[in-house]
PDB file of C-alpha atoms in Angstrom:
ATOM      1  CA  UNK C1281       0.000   0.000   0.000  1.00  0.00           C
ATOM      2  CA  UNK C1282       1.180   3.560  -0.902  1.00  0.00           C
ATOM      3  CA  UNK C1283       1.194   5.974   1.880  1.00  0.00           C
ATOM      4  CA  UNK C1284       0.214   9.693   0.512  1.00  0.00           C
ATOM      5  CA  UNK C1285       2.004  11.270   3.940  1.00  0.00           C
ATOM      6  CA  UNK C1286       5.863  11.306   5.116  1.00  0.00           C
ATOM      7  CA  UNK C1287       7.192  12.193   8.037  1.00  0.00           C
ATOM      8  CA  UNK C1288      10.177  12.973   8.801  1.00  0.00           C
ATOM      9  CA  UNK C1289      13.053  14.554  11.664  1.00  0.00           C
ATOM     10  CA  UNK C1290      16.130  15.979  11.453  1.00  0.00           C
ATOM     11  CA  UNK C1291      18.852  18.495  12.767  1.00  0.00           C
ATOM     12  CA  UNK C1292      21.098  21.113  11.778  1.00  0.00           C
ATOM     13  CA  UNK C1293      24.400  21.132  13.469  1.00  0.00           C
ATOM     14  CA  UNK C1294      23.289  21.659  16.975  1.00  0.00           C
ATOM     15  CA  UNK C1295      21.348  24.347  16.298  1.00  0.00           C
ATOM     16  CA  UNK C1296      17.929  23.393  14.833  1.00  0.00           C
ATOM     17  CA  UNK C1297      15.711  20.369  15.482  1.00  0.00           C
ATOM     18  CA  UNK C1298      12.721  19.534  12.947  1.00  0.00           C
ATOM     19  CA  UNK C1299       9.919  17.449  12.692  1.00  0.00           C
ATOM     20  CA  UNK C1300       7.878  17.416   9.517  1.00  0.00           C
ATOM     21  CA  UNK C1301       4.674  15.456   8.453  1.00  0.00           C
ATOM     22  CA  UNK C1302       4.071  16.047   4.762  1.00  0.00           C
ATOM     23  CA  UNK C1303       0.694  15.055   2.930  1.00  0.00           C
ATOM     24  CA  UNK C1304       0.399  14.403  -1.116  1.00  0.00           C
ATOM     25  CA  UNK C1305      -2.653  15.828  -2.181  1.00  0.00           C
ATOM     26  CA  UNK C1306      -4.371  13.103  -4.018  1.00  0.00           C
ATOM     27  CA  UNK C1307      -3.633   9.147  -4.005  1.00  0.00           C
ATOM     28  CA  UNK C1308      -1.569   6.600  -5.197  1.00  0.00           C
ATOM     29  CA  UNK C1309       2.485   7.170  -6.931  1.00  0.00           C
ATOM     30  CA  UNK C1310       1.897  10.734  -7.600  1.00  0.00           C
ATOM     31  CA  UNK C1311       0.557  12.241  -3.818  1.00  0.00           C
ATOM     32  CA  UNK C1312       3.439   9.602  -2.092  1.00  0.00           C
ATOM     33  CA  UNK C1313       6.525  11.063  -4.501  1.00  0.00           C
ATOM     34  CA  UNK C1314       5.418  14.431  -3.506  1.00  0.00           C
ATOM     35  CA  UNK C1315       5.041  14.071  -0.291  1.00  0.00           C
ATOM     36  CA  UNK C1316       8.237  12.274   0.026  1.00  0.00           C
ATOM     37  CA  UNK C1317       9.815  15.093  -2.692  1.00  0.00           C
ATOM     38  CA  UNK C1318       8.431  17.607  -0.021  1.00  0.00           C
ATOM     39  CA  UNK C1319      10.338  15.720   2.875  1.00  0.00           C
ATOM     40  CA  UNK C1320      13.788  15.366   1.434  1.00  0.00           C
ATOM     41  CA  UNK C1321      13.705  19.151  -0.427  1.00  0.00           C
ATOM     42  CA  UNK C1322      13.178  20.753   3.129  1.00  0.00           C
ATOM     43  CA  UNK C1323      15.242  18.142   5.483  1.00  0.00           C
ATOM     44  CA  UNK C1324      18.336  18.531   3.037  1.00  0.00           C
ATOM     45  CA  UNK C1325      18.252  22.263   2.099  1.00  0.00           C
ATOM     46  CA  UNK C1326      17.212  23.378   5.709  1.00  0.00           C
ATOM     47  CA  UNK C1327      19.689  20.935   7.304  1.00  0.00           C
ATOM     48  CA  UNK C1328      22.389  22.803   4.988  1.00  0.00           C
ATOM     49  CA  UNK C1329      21.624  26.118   6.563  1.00  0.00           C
ATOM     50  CA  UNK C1330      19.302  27.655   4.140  1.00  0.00           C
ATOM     51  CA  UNK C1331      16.908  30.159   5.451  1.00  0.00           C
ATOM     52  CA  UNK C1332      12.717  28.510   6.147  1.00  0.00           C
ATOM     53  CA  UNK C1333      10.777  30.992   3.890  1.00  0.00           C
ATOM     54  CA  UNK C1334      13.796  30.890   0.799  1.00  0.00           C
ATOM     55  CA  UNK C1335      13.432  26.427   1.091  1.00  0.00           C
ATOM     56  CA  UNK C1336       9.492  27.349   0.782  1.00  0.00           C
ATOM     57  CA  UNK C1337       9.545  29.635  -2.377  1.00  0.00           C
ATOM     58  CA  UNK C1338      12.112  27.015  -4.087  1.00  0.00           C
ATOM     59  CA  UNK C1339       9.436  23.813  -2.980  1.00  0.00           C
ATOM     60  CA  UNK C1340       6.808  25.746  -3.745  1.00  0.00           C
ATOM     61  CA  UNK C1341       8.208  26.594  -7.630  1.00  0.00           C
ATOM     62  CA  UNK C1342       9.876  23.466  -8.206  1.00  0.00           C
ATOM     63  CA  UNK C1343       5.868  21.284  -7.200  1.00  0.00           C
ATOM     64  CA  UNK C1344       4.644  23.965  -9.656  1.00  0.00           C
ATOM     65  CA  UNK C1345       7.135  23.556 -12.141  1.00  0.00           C
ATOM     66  CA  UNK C1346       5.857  19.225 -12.367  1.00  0.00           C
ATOM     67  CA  UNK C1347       2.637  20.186 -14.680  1.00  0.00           C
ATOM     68  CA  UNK C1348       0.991  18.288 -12.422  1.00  0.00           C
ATOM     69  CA  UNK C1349      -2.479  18.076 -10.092  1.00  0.00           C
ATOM     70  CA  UNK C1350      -0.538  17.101  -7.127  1.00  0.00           C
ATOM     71  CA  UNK C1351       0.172  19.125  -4.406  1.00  0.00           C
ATOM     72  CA  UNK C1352       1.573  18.764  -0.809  1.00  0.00           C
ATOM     73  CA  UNK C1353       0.925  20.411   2.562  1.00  0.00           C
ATOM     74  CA  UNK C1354       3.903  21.357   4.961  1.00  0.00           C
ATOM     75  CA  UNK C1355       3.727  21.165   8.330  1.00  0.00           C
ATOM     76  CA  UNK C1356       7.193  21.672  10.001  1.00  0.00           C
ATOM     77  CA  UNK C1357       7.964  22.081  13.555  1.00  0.00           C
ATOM     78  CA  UNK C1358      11.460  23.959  13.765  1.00  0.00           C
ATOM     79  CA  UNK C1359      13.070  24.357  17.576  1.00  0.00           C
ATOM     80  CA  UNK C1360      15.749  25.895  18.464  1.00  0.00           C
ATOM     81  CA  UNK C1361      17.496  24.147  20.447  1.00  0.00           C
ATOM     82  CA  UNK C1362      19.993  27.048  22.090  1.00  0.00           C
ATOM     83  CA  UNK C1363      17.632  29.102  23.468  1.00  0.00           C
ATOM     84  CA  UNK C1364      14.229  26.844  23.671  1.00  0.00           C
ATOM     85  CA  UNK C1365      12.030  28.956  20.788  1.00  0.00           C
ATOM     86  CA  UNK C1366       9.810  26.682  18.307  1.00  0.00           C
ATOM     87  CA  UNK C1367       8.055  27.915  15.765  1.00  0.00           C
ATOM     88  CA  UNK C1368       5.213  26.423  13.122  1.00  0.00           C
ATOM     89  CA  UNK C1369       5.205  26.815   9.468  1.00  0.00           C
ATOM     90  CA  UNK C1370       2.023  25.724   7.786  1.00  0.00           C
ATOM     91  CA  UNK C1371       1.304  25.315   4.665  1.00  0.00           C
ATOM     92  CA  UNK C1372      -2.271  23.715   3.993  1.00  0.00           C
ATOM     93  CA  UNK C1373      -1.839  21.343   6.980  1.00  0.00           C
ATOM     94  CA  UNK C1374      -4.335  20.841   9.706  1.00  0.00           C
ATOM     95  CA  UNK C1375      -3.889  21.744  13.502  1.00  0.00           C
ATOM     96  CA  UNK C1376      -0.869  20.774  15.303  1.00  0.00           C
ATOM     97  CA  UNK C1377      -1.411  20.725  19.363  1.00  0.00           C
ATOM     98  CA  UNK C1378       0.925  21.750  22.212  1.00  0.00           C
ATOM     99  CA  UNK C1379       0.148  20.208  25.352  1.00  0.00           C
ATOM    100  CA  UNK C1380       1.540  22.223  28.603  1.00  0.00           C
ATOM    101  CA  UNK C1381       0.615  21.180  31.999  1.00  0.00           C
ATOM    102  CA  UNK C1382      -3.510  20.823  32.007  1.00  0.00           C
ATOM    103  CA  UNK C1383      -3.601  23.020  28.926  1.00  0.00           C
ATOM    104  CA  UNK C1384      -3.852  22.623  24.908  1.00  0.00           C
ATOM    105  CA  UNK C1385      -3.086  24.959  22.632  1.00  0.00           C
ATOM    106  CA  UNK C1386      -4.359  23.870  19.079  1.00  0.00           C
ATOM    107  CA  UNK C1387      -1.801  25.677  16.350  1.00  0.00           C
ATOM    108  CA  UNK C1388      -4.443  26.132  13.224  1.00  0.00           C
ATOM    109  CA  UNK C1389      -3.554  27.548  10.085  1.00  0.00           C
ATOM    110  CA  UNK C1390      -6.040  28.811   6.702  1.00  0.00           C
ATOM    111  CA  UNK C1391      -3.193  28.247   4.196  1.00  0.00           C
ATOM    112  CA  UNK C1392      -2.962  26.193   0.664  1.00  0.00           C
ATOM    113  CA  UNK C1393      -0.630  23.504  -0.059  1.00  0.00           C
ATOM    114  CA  UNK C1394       2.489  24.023  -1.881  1.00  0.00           C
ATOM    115  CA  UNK C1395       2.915  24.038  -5.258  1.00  0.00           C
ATOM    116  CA  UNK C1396      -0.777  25.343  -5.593  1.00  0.00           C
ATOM    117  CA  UNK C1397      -0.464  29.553  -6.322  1.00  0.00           C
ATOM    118  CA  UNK C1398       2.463  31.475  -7.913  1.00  0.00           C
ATOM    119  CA  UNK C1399       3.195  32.629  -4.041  1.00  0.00           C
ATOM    120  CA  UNK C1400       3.355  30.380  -0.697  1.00  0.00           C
ATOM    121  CA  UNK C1401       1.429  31.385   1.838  1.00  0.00           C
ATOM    122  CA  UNK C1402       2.848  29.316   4.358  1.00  0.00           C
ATOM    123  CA  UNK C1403       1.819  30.940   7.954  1.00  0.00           C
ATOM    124  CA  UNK C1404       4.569  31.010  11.015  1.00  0.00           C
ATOM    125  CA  UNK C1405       3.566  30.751  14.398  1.00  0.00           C
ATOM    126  CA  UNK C1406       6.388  31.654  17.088  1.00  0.00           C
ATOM    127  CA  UNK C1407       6.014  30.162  21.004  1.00  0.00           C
ATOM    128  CA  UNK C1408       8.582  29.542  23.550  1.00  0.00           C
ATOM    129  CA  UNK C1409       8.937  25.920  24.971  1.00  0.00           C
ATOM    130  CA  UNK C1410       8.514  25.515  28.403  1.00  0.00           C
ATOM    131  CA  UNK C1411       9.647  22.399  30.536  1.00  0.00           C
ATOM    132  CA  UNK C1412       7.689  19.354  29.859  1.00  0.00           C
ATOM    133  CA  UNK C1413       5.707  21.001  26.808  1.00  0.00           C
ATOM    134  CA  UNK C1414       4.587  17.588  24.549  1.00  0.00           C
ATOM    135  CA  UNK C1415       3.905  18.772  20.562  1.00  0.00           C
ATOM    136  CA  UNK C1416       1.525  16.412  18.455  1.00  0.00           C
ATOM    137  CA  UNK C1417       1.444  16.703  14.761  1.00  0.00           C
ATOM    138  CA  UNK C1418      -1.054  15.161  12.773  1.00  0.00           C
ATOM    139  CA  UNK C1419      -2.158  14.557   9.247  1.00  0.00           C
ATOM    140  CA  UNK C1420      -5.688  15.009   7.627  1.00  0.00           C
ATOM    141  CA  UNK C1421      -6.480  11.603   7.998  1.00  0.00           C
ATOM    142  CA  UNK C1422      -6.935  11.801  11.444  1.00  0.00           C
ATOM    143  CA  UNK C1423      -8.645  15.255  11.607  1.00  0.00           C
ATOM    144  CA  UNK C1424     -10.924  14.731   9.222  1.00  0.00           C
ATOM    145  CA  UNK C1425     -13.720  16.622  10.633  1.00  0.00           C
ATOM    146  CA  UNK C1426     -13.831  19.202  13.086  1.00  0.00           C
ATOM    147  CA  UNK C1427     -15.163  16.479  15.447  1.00  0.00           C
ATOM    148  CA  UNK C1428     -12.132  14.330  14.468  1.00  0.00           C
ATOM    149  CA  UNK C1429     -10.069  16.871  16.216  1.00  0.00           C
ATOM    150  CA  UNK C1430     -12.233  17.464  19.282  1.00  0.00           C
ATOM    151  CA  UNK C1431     -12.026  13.909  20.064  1.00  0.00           C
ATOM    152  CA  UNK C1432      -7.897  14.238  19.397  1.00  0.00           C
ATOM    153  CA  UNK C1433      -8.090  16.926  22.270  1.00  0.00           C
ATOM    154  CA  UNK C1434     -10.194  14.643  24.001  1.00  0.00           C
ATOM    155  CA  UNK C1435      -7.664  11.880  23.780  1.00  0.00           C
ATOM    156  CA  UNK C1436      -4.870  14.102  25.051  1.00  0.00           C
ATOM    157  CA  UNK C1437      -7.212  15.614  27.907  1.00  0.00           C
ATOM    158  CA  UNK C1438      -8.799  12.497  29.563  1.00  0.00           C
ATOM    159  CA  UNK C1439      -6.631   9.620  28.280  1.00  0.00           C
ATOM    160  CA  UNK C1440      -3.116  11.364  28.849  1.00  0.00           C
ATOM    161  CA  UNK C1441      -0.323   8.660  29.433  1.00  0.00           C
ATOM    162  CA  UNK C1442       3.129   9.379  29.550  1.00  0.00           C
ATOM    163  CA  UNK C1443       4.257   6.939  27.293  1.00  0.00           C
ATOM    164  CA  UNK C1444       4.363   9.030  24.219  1.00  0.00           C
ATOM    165  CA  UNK C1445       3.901   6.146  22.095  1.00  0.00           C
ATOM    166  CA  UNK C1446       0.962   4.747  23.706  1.00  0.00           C
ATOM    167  CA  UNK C1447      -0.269   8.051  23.140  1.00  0.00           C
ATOM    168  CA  UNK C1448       0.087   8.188  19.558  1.00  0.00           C
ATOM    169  CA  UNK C1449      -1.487   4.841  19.114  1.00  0.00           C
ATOM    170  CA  UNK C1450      -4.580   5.872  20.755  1.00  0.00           C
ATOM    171  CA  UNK C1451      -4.824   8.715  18.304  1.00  0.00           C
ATOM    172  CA  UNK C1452      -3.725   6.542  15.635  1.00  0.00           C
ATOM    173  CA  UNK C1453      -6.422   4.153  16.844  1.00  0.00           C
ATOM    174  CA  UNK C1454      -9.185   6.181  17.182  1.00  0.00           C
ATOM    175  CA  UNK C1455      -9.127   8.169  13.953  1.00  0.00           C
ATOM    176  CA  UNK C1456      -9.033   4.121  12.055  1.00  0.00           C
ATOM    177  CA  UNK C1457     -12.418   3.647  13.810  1.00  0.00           C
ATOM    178  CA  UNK C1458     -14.131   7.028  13.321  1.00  0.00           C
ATOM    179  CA  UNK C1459     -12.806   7.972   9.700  1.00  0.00           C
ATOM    180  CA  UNK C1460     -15.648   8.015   7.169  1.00  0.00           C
ATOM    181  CA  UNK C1461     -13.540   7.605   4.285  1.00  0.00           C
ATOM    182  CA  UNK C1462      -9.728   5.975   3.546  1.00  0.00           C
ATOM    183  CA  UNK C1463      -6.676   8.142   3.932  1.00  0.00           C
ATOM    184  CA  UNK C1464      -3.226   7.939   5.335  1.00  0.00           C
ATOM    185  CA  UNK C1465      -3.080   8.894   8.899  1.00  0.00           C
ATOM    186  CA  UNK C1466       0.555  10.235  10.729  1.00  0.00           C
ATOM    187  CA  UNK C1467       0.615  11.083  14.714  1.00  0.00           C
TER     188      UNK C1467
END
């Protein structure tokens, strides 16, 4: 079975930590290459130093340059890891959550995919970590609704474990009994 969605982490030199969960728009060959295209464009040319919103521009032209119907969404956790800042960049992806102490904050963004307009729209959102903060990323095939994601923040409310794994599989879990219709599902 072709998976649609990569994921993927990775460092700079000591300086930047990312996580990334990618989603090809559509199904089959196509949606997987992108997403995967997606994945290694931004791991290798932000891993060599290049600046976020200059790697976007060049993804974003090079998925329109393909004369093709598929696009991908971009959602990329960056953290600094010298002085504990994170930030969000979007790009058609669904909410991301950030879990500190009894509270979640859901990160949301009304963006397009890549590859879709002449310009990116990707959105940044800037936070400081705290001690302890957990971050769950998602793709569309768990949120598929907007009560697909209450019952996410239900999960991580009422059903909290500290096994982080355990946690994803409950997500993981739940959105394979609720979903209405077939797509690939990252946590």
């Amino acid at each position: 079975e072709i998976s649609g969605d990569t994921a993927a982490l990775f460092e700079t030199e000591g300086k930047n930590a990312y996580a990334l969960i990618s989603d090809g728009m559509g199904s089959g060959e196509e949606a997987s290459m992108t997403s995967k295209t997606t994945g290694i464009f931004l791991s290798k040319l932000l891993s060599a130093g290049n600046k976020k919103h200059t790697v976007l521009k060049m993804l974003n032209n090079f998925i329109r340059s393909k004369n093709t119907e598929c696009f991908s969404t971009v959602d990329l956790l960056e953290i600094d890891l010298l002085n504990g800042k994170a930030c969000f960049i979007k790009s058609g992806a669904i909410a991301s959550y950030v879990l500190r102490g009894d509270k979640i904050f859901r990160i949301n963004s009304n963006t397009m995919p890549v590859g879709i307009t002449k310009e990116i729209n990707a959105e940044q959102v800037n936070f400081a970590l705290e001690n302890n903060d957990v971050i769950v990323m998602v793709s569309d095939g768990v949120g598929q609704s907007s009560q697909a994601m209450v019952r996410v923040s239900d999960i991580l409310t009422y059903s909290w474990e500290d096994n982080l794994q355990k946690m994803a599989d409950k997500i993981l879990d739940s959105a394979v009994i609720s979903n209405t219709r077939s797509d690939d599902i990252s946590v």
